[in-house]
Coordinates of C-alpha atoms in Angstrom, one line a residue:
E80 CA 0.1 0.0 0.0
A81 CA 2.8 2.4 0.7
R82 CA 3.8 2.1 -2.9
I83 CA 0.6 3.6 -4.1
P84 CA 0.0 7.3 -3.0
S85 CA -3.4 8.1 -1.6
L86 CA -5.7 10.6 -3.5
G87 CA -4.7 13.3 -1.0
E88 CA -1.0 12.6 -1.5
L89 CA -1.5 12.6 -5.3
E90 CA -2.8 16.2 -5.2
R91 CA 0.1 17.3 -3.1
I92 CA 2.5 15.6 -5.5
E93 CA 0.9 17.2 -8.5
Q94 CA 1.4 20.8 -6.9
E95 CA 5.0 20.1 -6.0
E96 CA 6.1 18.7 -9.5
S97 CA 3.8 21.0 -11.7
S98 CA 6.7 23.3 -12.4
S99 CA 9.5 20.9 -12.8
R100 CA 8.2 18.0 -14.9
P101 CA 7.7 18.3 -18.7
K102 CA 4.1 18.4 -19.7
W103 CA 1.9 19.0 -22.7
D104 CA 0.9 22.6 -23.4
N105 CA -2.8 21.7 -23.5
K106 CA -5.3 18.7 -23.8
A107 CA -5.6 19.0 -27.6
Q108 CA -1.7 18.5 -27.9
Y109 CA -2.0 15.4 -25.7
M110 CA -5.0 14.0 -27.6
L111 CA -3.3 14.5 -31.0
T112 CA -0.2 13.1 -29.6
C113 CA -2.1 9.8 -28.6
V114 CA -3.8 9.8 -32.1
G115 CA -0.5 10.3 -33.8
F116 CA 1.0 7.3 -32.0
C117 CA -2.0 5.0 -32.6
V118 CA -2.5 6.0 -36.3
G119 CA 0.7 4.9 -38.2
L120 CA 1.9 3.0 -41.4
G121 CA 0.0 0.0 -40.1
N122 CA -3.2 1.7 -41.0
V123 CA -2.1 2.2 -44.5
W124 CA -0.4 -1.1 -45.5
R125 CA -1.0 -3.6 -42.8
F126 CA -4.7 -3.3 -42.3
P127 CA -5.7 -3.6 -46.1
Y128 CA -3.3 -6.5 -46.5
L129 CA -5.1 -8.2 -43.5
C130 CA -8.2 -7.6 -45.1
Q131 CA -7.1 -9.1 -48.4
S132 CA -5.7 -12.1 -46.5
H133 CA -9.0 -12.9 -44.9
G134 CA -11.5 -12.4 -47.6
G135 CA -11.6 -8.6 -48.1
G136 CA -14.2 -6.9 -46.0
A137 CA -14.9 -10.1 -44.0
F138 CA -12.0 -9.1 -41.8
M139 CA -13.7 -5.9 -40.8
I140 CA -16.5 -7.9 -38.9
P141 CA -14.2 -9.6 -36.3
F142 CA -12.1 -6.4 -36.2
L143 CA -14.9 -4.1 -35.2
I144 CA -16.3 -6.7 -32.6
L145 CA -12.8 -7.2 -31.0
L146 CA -12.3 -3.4 -31.1
V147 CA -15.4 -3.0 -28.9
L148 CA -14.7 -6.0 -26.7
E149 CA -11.0 -5.5 -26.3
G150 CA -9.4 -2.6 -27.9
I151 CA -11.4 0.2 -26.3
P152 CA -11.7 -1.3 -22.9
L153 CA -7.9 -2.1 -22.6
L154 CA -7.0 1.6 -23.8
Y155 CA -9.4 2.9 -21.2
L156 CA -7.7 0.8 -18.6
E157 CA -4.2 1.9 -19.5
F158 CA -5.2 5.5 -19.6
A159 CA -6.8 5.3 -16.2
I160 CA -4.1 3.5 -14.3
G161 CA -1.4 5.7 -15.8
Q162 CA -3.4 8.8 -14.7
R163 CA -3.9 7.4 -11.3
L164 CA -0.5 6.2 -10.5
R165 CA 1.4 8.9 -12.5
K166 CA 4.4 6.7 -13.3
G167 CA 6.1 5.2 -16.4
S168 CA 5.5 1.6 -17.5
V169 CA 7.8 0.0 -15.1
G170 CA 6.9 2.3 -12.3
V171 CA 3.2 1.5 -12.7
W172 CA 3.5 -2.2 -12.4
S173 CA 6.2 -2.0 -9.5
A174 CA 3.7 0.1 -7.6
I175 CA 0.8 -2.3 -8.2
H176 CA 2.9 -5.2 -7.1
P177 CA 6.7 -5.8 -7.4
A178 CA 6.3 -9.1 -9.0
L179 CA 4.6 -7.3 -12.0
K180 CA 7.7 -5.2 -12.8
G181 CA 8.6 -7.6 -15.6
L182 CA 5.5 -6.4 -17.5
G183 CA 7.0 -2.9 -17.9
I184 CA 10.3 -4.5 -18.9
A185 CA 8.7 -6.8 -21.4
S186 CA 6.8 -3.9 -23.0
M187 CA 10.1 -2.0 -23.3
F188 CA 11.7 -5.0 -25.2
V189 CA 8.8 -5.1 -27.5
S190 CA 9.2 -1.5 -28.3
F191 CA 12.9 -2.1 -28.8
M192 CA 12.2 -5.0 -31.3
V193 CA 9.6 -2.9 -33.1
G194 CA 12.1 -0.1 -33.5
L195 CA 14.5 -2.6 -35.1
Y196 CA 12.4 -2.8 -38.1
Y197 CA 9.9 0.0 -38.1
N198 CA 12.4 2.7 -38.9
T199 CA 13.6 0.6 -41.8
I200 CA 10.2 1.0 -43.3
I201 CA 10.7 4.8 -42.9
A202 CA 14.0 4.6 -44.5
W203 CA 12.4 3.0 -47.6
V204 CA 9.9 5.8 -47.5
M205 CA 12.7 8.4 -47.6
W206 CA 14.4 6.6 -50.6
Y207 CA 11.3 6.8 -52.6
F208 CA 10.8 10.3 -51.6
F209 CA 14.3 11.4 -52.8
N210 CA 13.6 9.5 -56.1
S211 CA 10.4 11.4 -56.5
F212 CA 12.0 14.6 -57.8
Q213 CA 12.3 13.2 -61.2
E214 CA 10.4 13.4 -64.5
P215 CA 9.6 10.6 -65.4
L216 CA 9.5 8.8 -62.2
P217 CA 12.2 6.0 -62.1
W218 CA 9.4 3.3 -61.5
S219 CA 7.4 4.4 -64.4
Q220 CA 9.3 2.5 -67.1
C221 CA 11.6 -0.4 -67.4
P222 CA 15.4 0.2 -67.9
L223 CA 17.1 -1.0 -71.0
N224 CA 19.2 -4.1 -70.9
A225 CA 23.0 -4.2 -71.5
N226 CA 22.8 -4.4 -75.2
Q227 CA 20.2 -1.5 -75.5
T228 CA 18.0 -3.7 -77.5
G229 CA 15.2 -4.2 -75.1
Y230 CA 14.0 -4.0 -71.6
V231 CA 15.6 -5.9 -68.7
E232 CA 14.1 -9.3 -68.6
E233 CA 13.2 -9.3 -64.9
C234 CA 11.2 -6.0 -65.4
A235 CA 9.6 -7.0 -68.7
R236 CA 8.3 -10.1 -67.0
S237 CA 6.9 -8.2 -64.0
S238 CA 6.3 -4.4 -64.1
P239 CA 8.4 -1.3 -63.7
V240 CA 7.0 -0.7 -60.2
D241 CA 7.8 -4.3 -59.1
Y242 CA 11.2 -4.1 -60.5
F243 CA 12.1 -0.8 -58.8
W244 CA 10.9 -2.1 -55.5
Y245 CA 12.5 -5.5 -55.5
R246 CA 15.6 -4.9 -57.5
E247 CA 16.4 -1.2 -57.4
T248 CA 15.4 -0.6 -53.8
L249 CA 15.8 -3.9 -52.0
N250 CA 18.1 -5.7 -54.5
I251 CA 16.4 -8.6 -52.8
S252 CA 17.9 -12.3 -52.7
T253 CA 16.0 -15.2 -53.7
S254 CA 16.2 -16.9 -50.4
I255 CA 16.5 -16.0 -46.7
D256 CA 19.7 -18.0 -46.5
D257 CA 21.4 -15.7 -48.9
S258 CA 21.9 -12.6 -46.7
G259 CA 23.9 -10.8 -49.3
S260 CA 25.8 -7.4 -48.6
V261 CA 24.6 -4.2 -47.1
Q262 CA 22.8 -1.9 -49.6
W263 CA 24.5 1.4 -49.2
W264 CA 21.5 3.6 -50.3
I265 CA 19.2 1.9 -47.8
L266 CA 21.9 2.3 -45.1
L267 CA 22.1 6.0 -46.0
A268 CA 18.4 6.4 -46.0
L269 CA 18.1 4.8 -42.5
T270 CA 20.8 7.0 -41.2
C271 CA 18.8 9.9 -42.2
A272 CA 15.6 8.5 -40.7
W273 CA 17.3 7.9 -37.4
S274 CA 18.9 11.4 -37.5
V275 CA 15.5 13.1 -38.1
L276 CA 14.0 11.0 -35.2
Y277 CA 16.8 12.0 -32.8
V278 CA 16.3 15.7 -33.6
C279 CA 12.7 15.4 -33.0
T280 CA 13.0 13.7 -29.6
I281 CA 16.2 15.2 -28.4
R282 CA 14.5 17.3 -25.8
G283 CA 11.5 15.0 -25.2
I284 CA 8.0 16.5 -24.8
E285 CA 9.2 20.2 -25.2
T286 CA 10.1 19.5 -28.9
T287 CA 8.0 16.4 -29.9
G288 CA 4.6 18.0 -28.9
K289 CA 4.6 20.5 -31.8
P290 CA 5.6 18.1 -34.5
W291 CA 3.0 15.7 -33.1
V292 CA 0.3 18.2 -33.7
F293 CA 1.4 19.0 -37.1
L294 CA 1.7 15.3 -38.2
A295 CA -1.6 14.3 -36.7
L296 CA -3.4 17.1 -38.6
C297 CA -1.9 16.7 -42.0
R298 CA -1.4 13.0 -42.1
L299 CA -4.6 12.0 -44.0
S300 CA -4.7 15.2 -46.3
P301 CA -2.8 13.6 -49.3
V302 CA -4.9 10.4 -49.0
T303 CA -8.1 12.3 -49.2
A304 CA -6.8 14.3 -52.1
F305 CA -5.6 11.1 -53.7
W306 CA -9.1 9.5 -53.4
L307 CA -10.8 12.6 -54.8
R308 CA -8.4 12.4 -57.8
L309 CA -9.5 8.7 -58.3
L310 CA -13.1 9.6 -58.0
Q311 CA -12.7 12.1 -60.9
R312 CA -11.3 9.5 -63.2
A313 CA -13.1 6.8 -64.9
W314 CA -11.3 4.1 -63.0
G315 CA -12.8 5.2 -59.7
P316 CA -13.2 3.0 -56.6
S317 CA -15.0 0.2 -58.3
P318 CA -14.4 -2.8 -58.5
G319 CA -11.7 -2.7 -55.9
A320 CA -13.6 -0.9 -53.2
R321 CA -16.3 -3.4 -53.3
R322 CA -13.9 -5.9 -51.8
A323 CA -13.5 -3.7 -48.8
L324 CA -17.3 -4.3 -48.0
P325 CA -18.2 -7.2 -45.8
P326 CA -19.9 -9.9 -47.9
P327 CA -23.3 -11.3 -46.9
C328 CA -22.0 -14.7 -46.0
P329 CA -18.3 -14.6 -45.4
V330 CA -16.3 -17.8 -45.8
V331 CA -13.2 -17.9 -43.6
A332 CA -10.4 -20.2 -44.5
Q333 CA -8.3 -19.8 -41.3
P334 CA -10.6 -18.6 -38.4
V335 CA -7.8 -18.9 -35.8
R336 CA -5.4 -16.8 -37.8
L337 CA -8.2 -14.2 -38.5
A338 CA -9.1 -14.0 -34.8
Q339 CA -5.4 -13.5 -34.0
D340 CA -5.0 -10.8 -36.6
A341 CA -8.2 -9.1 -35.7
A342 CA -7.3 -9.1 -32.0
L343 CA -3.9 -7.8 -32.6
T344 CA -5.2 -5.1 -34.9
S345 CA -8.1 -4.0 -32.6
C346 CA -5.6 -4.0 -29.7
A347 CA -3.3 -1.7 -31.6
N348 CA -4.6 1.1 -29.6
V349 CA -3.3 -0.9 -26.6
G350 CA -1.0 -3.4 -28.4
W351 CA 1.8 -0.9 -29.1
L352 CA 0.5 1.3 -26.2
C353 CA 1.1 -1.4 -23.7
G354 CA 3.2 0.5 -21.2
H355 CA 3.4 3.6 -23.4
C356 CA 0.3 5.6 -22.6
T357 CA 0.8 5.2 -18.8
P358 CA 3.5 8.0 -18.8
W359 CA 1.5 10.2 -21.2
A360 CA -1.4 10.5 -18.8
V361 CA 1.0 12.0 -16.2
L362 CA 2.1 14.8 -18.5
I363 CA -1.2 16.8 -18.9
D364 CA -1.3 20.2 -17.2
A365 CA -1.0 19.6 -13.4
A366 CA -4.2 21.5 -12.7
S367 CA -6.3 18.8 -14.4
V368 CA -4.4 15.7 -14.1
H369 CA -6.6 14.1 -11.6
S370 CA -9.8 15.3 -13.3
N371 CA -9.0 14.4 -16.7
N372 CA -11.8 12.4 -18.5
C373 CA -9.8 9.5 -19.5
E374 CA -12.8 7.5 -20.5
M375 CA -13.7 10.0 -23.3
D376 CA -9.9 10.1 -24.2
S377 CA -9.9 6.3 -24.9
V378 CA -13.1 6.1 -26.9
I379 CA -12.1 9.1 -29.1
V380 CA -8.7 7.6 -29.8
S381 CA -10.0 4.3 -30.6
V382 CA -12.8 5.5 -32.8
I383 CA -10.3 7.6 -34.8
N384 CA -7.8 4.7 -35.1
G385 CA -10.6 2.4 -36.3
F386 CA -12.1 4.9 -38.7
T387 CA -8.6 5.6 -40.1
S388 CA -8.0 1.9 -40.8
V389 CA -11.3 1.4 -42.5
Y390 CA -10.9 4.8 -44.4
A391 CA -7.4 3.8 -45.6
A392 CA -8.6 0.4 -46.7
T393 CA -11.3 1.8 -48.8
V394 CA -8.9 4.2 -50.5
V395 CA -6.4 1.3 -51.0
Y396 CA -8.9 -1.0 -52.5
S397 CA -9.9 1.9 -54.8
I398 CA -6.4 2.1 -56.1
I399 CA -6.2 -1.7 -56.3
G400 CA -9.3 -1.7 -58.4
F401 CA -7.6 0.8 -60.7
R402 CA -4.5 -1.3 -60.9
A403 CA -6.5 -4.3 -61.8
T404 CA -8.6 -2.4 -64.4
E405 CA -5.5 -1.2 -65.9
R406 CA -3.8 -4.6 -66.0
Y407 CA -6.7 -6.7 -67.2
P408 CA -7.0 -5.5 -70.8
R409 CA -3.2 -5.6 -71.3
S410 CA -3.0 -9.2 -70.1
F411 CA -6.0 -10.1 -72.3
S412 CA -4.2 -8.5 -75.2
R413 CA -1.1 -10.7 -74.5
N414 CA -3.1 -13.8 -74.5
I415 CA -4.8 -12.9 -77.6
L416 CA -1.4 -12.1 -79.3
T417 CA 0.0 -15.5 -77.9
L418 CA -2.9 -17.4 -79.5
I419 CA -2.6 -15.6 -82.8
N420 CA 1.2 -16.2 -82.9
G421 CA 1.0 -19.7 -81.9
F422 CA -1.6 -20.8 -84.6
D423 CA -0.6 -18.0 -87.3
L424 CA -4.1 -16.7 -87.1
P425 CA -5.1 -13.5 -89.1
E426 CA -5.1 -10.2 -87.2
G427 CA -8.7 -9.4 -85.8
T428 CA -9.9 -13.0 -85.8
V429 CA -9.5 -13.2 -82.0
T430 CA -11.3 -10.8 -79.7
Q431 CA -12.1 -10.7 -76.0
E432 CA -15.6 -11.8 -77.0
N433 CA -14.6 -14.9 -78.9
F434 CA -11.4 -15.8 -77.0
A435 CA -12.8 -18.8 -75.1
E436 CA -14.3 -20.2 -78.3
M437 CA -11.1 -19.8 -80.3
Q438 CA -9.2 -21.4 -77.6
Q439 CA -11.4 -24.4 -77.7
R440 CA -11.0 -24.5 -81.5
C441 CA -7.1 -24.3 -81.6
N442 CA -6.9 -27.0 -78.8
A443 CA -9.1 -29.3 -80.7
S444 CA -7.2 -28.8 -83.9
D445 CA -3.6 -29.2 -82.5
P446 CA -3.5 -30.1 -78.8
A447 CA 0.2 -30.5 -78.7
A448 CA 0.8 -26.8 -80.0
Y449 CA -1.8 -25.5 -77.7
A450 CA -0.2 -27.1 -74.7
E451 CA 3.1 -25.3 -75.4
L452 CA 1.3 -21.9 -75.2
R453 CA 1.8 -19.9 -72.0
F454 CA -1.2 -17.9 -71.2
Q455 CA -1.2 -15.4 -68.3
A456 CA -3.9 -15.5 -65.7
C457 CA -6.5 -13.1 -66.8
D458 CA -9.3 -12.5 -64.4
M459 CA -10.2 -9.6 -62.3
D460 CA -10.1 -11.4 -59.0
T461 CA -6.5 -12.4 -59.6
F462 CA -5.5 -8.9 -60.5
L463 CA -7.2 -7.6 -57.3
S464 CA -5.3 -10.1 -55.2
Q465 CA -1.7 -9.5 -56.6
G466 CA 0.8 -7.4 -54.9
V467 CA -1.2 -6.7 -51.7
E468 CA 1.4 -8.0 -49.2
G469 CA 2.6 -6.2 -46.3
T470 CA 5.1 -3.6 -47.0
G471 CA 4.8 -4.0 -50.8
L472 CA 1.4 -2.5 -50.8
A473 CA 2.5 1.1 -50.4
F474 CA 5.6 0.8 -52.5
I475 CA 4.0 -1.1 -55.4
V476 CA 0.2 -0.6 -55.6
F477 CA 0.3 3.2 -54.6
T478 CA 3.4 3.9 -56.9
E479 CA 1.8 2.4 -59.8
A480 CA -1.3 4.5 -59.3
I481 CA 0.8 7.6 -59.1
T482 CA 2.4 7.0 -62.4
K483 CA -1.1 7.3 -64.1
M484 CA -1.8 10.7 -62.5
P485 CA -0.9 14.1 -64.0
V486 CA 2.0 15.8 -62.4
A487 CA 3.1 12.4 -61.1
P488 CA 6.2 13.6 -59.2
L489 CA 4.1 16.1 -57.3
W490 CA 1.6 13.4 -56.2
S491 CA 4.6 11.1 -55.3
V492 CA 6.1 13.8 -53.1
L493 CA 2.9 14.3 -51.2
F494 CA 2.2 10.6 -50.8
F495 CA 5.6 9.7 -49.3
I496 CA 5.5 12.8 -47.1
M497 CA 2.2 11.4 -45.7
L498 CA 3.9 7.9 -45.1
F499 CA 6.9 9.7 -43.5
C500 CA 4.6 11.5 -41.1
L501 CA 2.8 8.1 -40.3
G502 CA 5.8 6.3 -39.5
L503 CA 7.5 9.2 -37.7
S504 CA 4.7 9.9 -35.4
S505 CA 4.5 6.2 -34.4
M506 CA 8.2 6.1 -33.8
F507 CA 8.0 9.1 -31.4
G508 CA 5.8 7.0 -29.2
N509 CA 7.8 3.9 -29.7
M510 CA 11.0 5.6 -28.5
E511 CA 9.0 6.7 -25.3
G512 CA 8.3 3.1 -24.7
V513 CA 12.0 2.5 -24.6
V514 CA 13.4 5.6 -22.8
V515 CA 10.8 5.9 -20.0
P516 CA 11.5 2.2 -18.7
L517 CA 15.2 2.9 -18.8
Q518 CA 14.7 6.0 -16.7
D519 CA 12.5 4.1 -14.3
L520 CA 15.0 1.2 -13.9
N521 CA 17.9 3.8 -13.3
I522 CA 20.1 2.0 -15.9
I523 CA 21.4 5.1 -17.3
P524 CA 23.3 7.4 -14.8
K525 CA 21.5 10.6 -13.9
K526 CA 24.5 12.7 -14.6
W527 CA 24.5 11.9 -18.3
P528 CA 23.3 14.9 -20.5
K529 CA 19.5 14.8 -21.2
E530 CA 20.0 14.8 -24.9
L531 CA 22.1 11.5 -24.5
L532 CA 19.6 10.2 -22.0
T533 CA 16.2 10.7 -23.8
A534 CA 17.3 10.0 -27.4
G535 CA 21.0 9.4 -27.9
V536 CA 21.2 5.8 -26.3
P537 CA 18.2 4.2 -28.2
C538 CA 19.0 6.3 -31.5
L539 CA 22.5 4.7 -31.5
V540 CA 21.9 1.3 -30.1
I541 CA 18.9 0.3 -32.1
P542 CA 20.2 1.4 -35.5
G543 CA 23.3 -0.8 -34.8
F544 CA 21.1 -3.9 -34.9
A545 CA 18.9 -2.6 -37.6
I546 CA 21.7 -2.5 -40.1
Y547 CA 21.0 -6.2 -40.8
N548 CA 17.8 -5.1 -42.5
T549 CA 19.7 -3.1 -45.1
R550 CA 21.2 -6.5 -46.6
R551 CA 19.7 -8.2 -49.4
A552 CA 17.6 -10.7 -47.4
G553 CA 16.7 -7.8 -45.0
S554 CA 13.1 -7.5 -46.1
Y555 CA 12.5 -11.3 -45.2
W556 CA 13.7 -10.6 -41.8
L557 CA 11.6 -7.4 -41.5
E558 CA 8.5 -9.5 -42.3
I559 CA 9.6 -11.9 -39.6
F560 CA 9.9 -9.1 -37.0
D561 CA 6.6 -7.6 -38.2
Q562 CA 4.8 -11.0 -37.7
Y563 CA 6.4 -12.4 -34.6
A564 CA 8.1 -9.6 -32.6
A565 CA 4.9 -8.0 -31.4
A566 CA 2.0 -10.4 -32.2
L567 CA 1.9 -13.1 -29.5
N568 CA 3.9 -10.9 -27.1
L569 CA 1.4 -8.0 -27.2
I570 CA -1.6 -10.4 -26.7
L571 CA 0.1 -11.9 -23.6
L572 CA 1.1 -8.5 -22.2
A573 CA -2.4 -7.2 -22.6
F574 CA -3.7 -10.2 -20.8
F575 CA -1.3 -9.7 -17.9
E576 CA -2.1 -6.1 -17.9
V577 CA -5.9 -6.5 -17.4
I578 CA -5.2 -9.2 -14.9
G579 CA -2.8 -7.1 -12.9
V580 CA -5.1 -4.1 -12.7
V581 CA -8.4 -6.0 -12.0
Y582 CA -7.4 -8.9 -9.9
V583 CA -4.1 -7.7 -8.1
Y584 CA -4.7 -3.9 -7.9
G585 CA -8.4 -4.7 -7.3
M586 CA -11.5 -3.9 -9.4
K587 CA -13.2 -2.0 -6.5
R588 CA -10.2 0.2 -5.8
F589 CA -9.8 0.8 -9.5
C590 CA -13.4 1.8 -10.0
D591 CA -13.0 4.1 -6.8
D592 CA -10.0 5.8 -8.5
I593 CA -11.8 6.4 -11.7
A594 CA -14.9 7.8 -9.8
W595 CA -12.5 10.3 -8.2
M596 CA -10.8 11.2 -11.4
T597 CA -13.8 11.5 -13.7
G598 CA -16.7 11.9 -11.5
R599 CA -18.5 8.7 -12.2
R600 CA -17.9 4.9 -11.7
P601 CA -17.3 2.7 -14.7
G602 CA -20.6 1.1 -16.1
F603 CA -21.4 -2.4 -16.6
Y604 CA -19.8 -2.7 -20.0
W605 CA -16.4 -1.6 -18.8
R606 CA -16.5 -3.8 -15.7
A607 CA -17.7 -6.8 -17.7
T608 CA -15.0 -6.5 -20.4
W609 CA -12.3 -5.9 -17.9
K610 CA -13.1 -8.8 -15.6
V611 CA -14.2 -11.5 -17.8
V612 CA -14.6 -10.8 -21.6
S613 CA -11.2 -9.3 -22.5
P614 CA -8.9 -11.6 -20.6
L615 CA -10.9 -14.7 -21.7
L616 CA -10.8 -13.6 -25.4
L617 CA -7.1 -12.8 -25.2
L618 CA -6.2 -16.2 -23.5
T619 CA -8.4 -18.2 -26.0
I620 CA -6.7 -16.5 -29.0
F621 CA -3.3 -17.0 -27.6
V622 CA -3.7 -20.7 -27.0
A623 CA -5.4 -21.3 -30.3
Y624 CA -2.8 -19.5 -32.3
T625 CA 0.1 -21.1 -30.5
A626 CA -1.5 -24.4 -31.5
L627 CA -1.8 -23.4 -35.0
L628 CA 1.8 -22.4 -35.1
A629 CA 2.9 -25.6 -33.7
S630 CA 0.9 -27.7 -36.2
S631 CA 1.7 -25.8 -39.3
P632 CA 5.1 -24.2 -39.5
P633 CA 5.1 -20.8 -41.2
R634 CA 6.4 -20.2 -44.6
Y635 CA 7.5 -17.1 -46.6
K636 CA 7.3 -15.8 -50.1
A637 CA 10.3 -15.0 -52.0
W638 CA 11.1 -12.9 -55.1
N639 CA 12.6 -15.3 -57.7
P640 CA 12.9 -14.3 -61.3
R641 CA 13.7 -18.0 -62.1
Y642 CA 10.4 -19.2 -60.6
E643 CA 8.2 -20.7 -63.2
R644 CA 5.2 -18.8 -62.1
F645 CA 7.2 -15.5 -61.9
P646 CA 6.3 -12.6 -61.2
S647 CA 4.2 -14.4 -58.4
R648 CA 6.3 -14.9 -55.4
Q649 CA 7.6 -18.4 -54.6
E650 CA 6.5 -19.9 -51.4
K651 CA 9.3 -21.6 -49.5
P652 CA 9.5 -23.1 -46.0
Y653 CA 11.7 -21.3 -43.4
P654 CA 15.0 -23.1 -42.5
G655 CA 15.1 -24.7 -39.0
W656 CA 17.3 -22.0 -37.6
V657 CA 14.9 -19.3 -38.8
L658 CA 11.9 -21.2 -37.2
A659 CA 13.9 -21.2 -34.0
A660 CA 14.4 -17.4 -34.2
C661 CA 10.7 -16.9 -34.9
A662 CA 9.8 -18.7 -31.8
L663 CA 12.5 -16.7 -29.8
L664 CA 10.9 -13.5 -31.0
S665 CA 7.4 -14.7 -30.1
F666 CA 8.0 -15.2 -26.5
L667 CA 11.4 -13.8 -25.5
P668 CA 10.1 -10.4 -24.3
T669 CA 7.1 -11.9 -22.4
L670 CA 9.5 -14.1 -20.5
W671 CA 10.5 -11.1 -18.4
V672 CA 7.2 -11.3 -16.6
P673 CA 7.7 -14.8 -14.9
V674 CA 11.5 -14.3 -14.7
V675 CA 11.0 -11.1 -12.6
A676 CA 8.2 -12.6 -10.6
L677 CA 10.3 -15.6 -9.8
G678 CA 13.1 -13.3 -8.9
Q679 CA 10.9 -11.3 -6.5
L680 CA 9.7 -14.6 -4.9
L681 CA 13.1 -15.8 -4.3
A682 CA 14.2 -12.5 -2.8
R683 CA 11.3 -12.6 -0.4
C684 CA 12.2 -16.2 0.5
R685 CA 15.9 -15.2 1.1
E686 CA 14.6 -12.3 3.3
K687 CA 12.5 -14.6 5.4
T688 CA 15.3 -17.0 5.9
R689 CA 18.0 -14.5 6.6
D690 CA 19.9 -14.2 9.8
P691 CA 17.5 -12.8 12.5
L692 CA 20.1 -10.6 13.9
Q693 CA 20.4 -8.6 10.7
D694 CA 17.0 -6.9 11.2
G695 CA 17.9 -5.6 14.7
R696 CA 15.3 -7.8 16.5
P697 CA 17.0 -11.0 18.0
K698 CA 14.7 -13.9 17.9
P699 CA 15.2 -17.2 19.7
R700 CA 15.9 -20.2 17.7
G701 CA 14.6 -23.6 18.6
G702 CA 13.0 -24.1 21.9
R703 CA 11.2 -21.6 24.0
A704 CA 12.6 -18.1 25.0
C705 CA 13.8 -17.5 28.4

């Protein structure tokens, strides 16, 4: 009990620290900061990809359900406990119970691992941004081969945007086993990205507050302008946008994976925020800390996050629809030309209307010659499904759409500025998730300069590990970190968080604190989700997904120009040592929770069995005292 200040002591502490601690200038800046941290690159490229992986709009149904049952309640819980205890992630859980200190350390390690790959994506954005100041754009046409007699074969068989992404940018290897050398242009862009991040976080909240407000306000402006431009053209949002709508009777191929992805996405409000928002609630103006309406804050932030994901998915699918509409006639024309050349047919005898009939005739007349023809897959569903994979979404689909727009370099500059803002604002909060626990743990000497403490250490240490992502196989490892560094860890941390607050800190005490801070007690919805629904759902999803991973080892898709179905990516199994790395990433941060709890237990046992003379109160041993 002594670890947790009373309500009266809390008011006194607020008055004493109001002039010394850093704080937000106003409530609007605080809210925009939270929104800026929640809404990031994942809303633009990860959410639409998850929709695509699970049947388009069918993914939105479990996403919205879990947002209501998990995402919003857990974010409210984190806002409230941080506002009440006014400590960082490690300090909050140490105050609730020393055995829970590992929860704050685990969240710090998740932030560290996310930082290993997240800023690499920002480096890719900067690379595209630097290449946008050209006319024509370098990804708008294929380069010529060495003999200047045609296009480079890899580009001709795929597309200019695919070639620029996989070859000019990543220079990707054909296997994760082939690490390759460091790509200096990506390393240079990564250095620039970390330098910008350091400058923005060098003084903490005093400097990050203003950029956060700007980034939060301008982030969706290019997307909105982009969509309006799409609507003005004949290629509009249909048919791609229709895939973003939930079907009447969705068919789910992998329900366990869908539930895990939906839970992680809906908990993105808390997922990355696990241990991050707790210090933010401390930093509002001291006059209103204890009376801040954290319930309204959590609802507003969660709704904005969910709306942004759905809105971005709609825009993305509109662009995918345009991409498919553009590719469909070109592919059909190639198939017609293949059939004409294969059977020496006169020009104009084969059209889109009679193509199927002519195929049957040619096959009947000469089956052997027909079997040697190589037709491209030519249906709208195939084109709508191609290229929508993780990081490639922004760097392939969007760039192809940009090349079709007037003043393409201008649109490209605006779009990658938007992506840069999305990624940078998320990295601001992610850095707080590393720096604040380091301060709470007193790992960094207090005599060190503030510039080195708040930003220098993480901005120097994390890039040292992230250099591996600049190698030829770096994008494969980035996908591994994206899939395994946060997924299961954040689900487990969210589970331990709600258990720690509701069952260790106490539901009644927590509700009393909220009533003191907001003027009213939490309703039935909040209490039911905190006490039963959220922990049960999180535990069920964790167990089911762990069983799924154990029964079906994960695979990856490699870019291989020698693959017979190229430009489709070749699916390969992970080597055994990579599977071991995946398992380590999936559970390593969370291991801090039981390790610290066990350490606390052993420390208490040693304390009880120590020499009785050490505590100043001699006690008799064996037999009765005289």
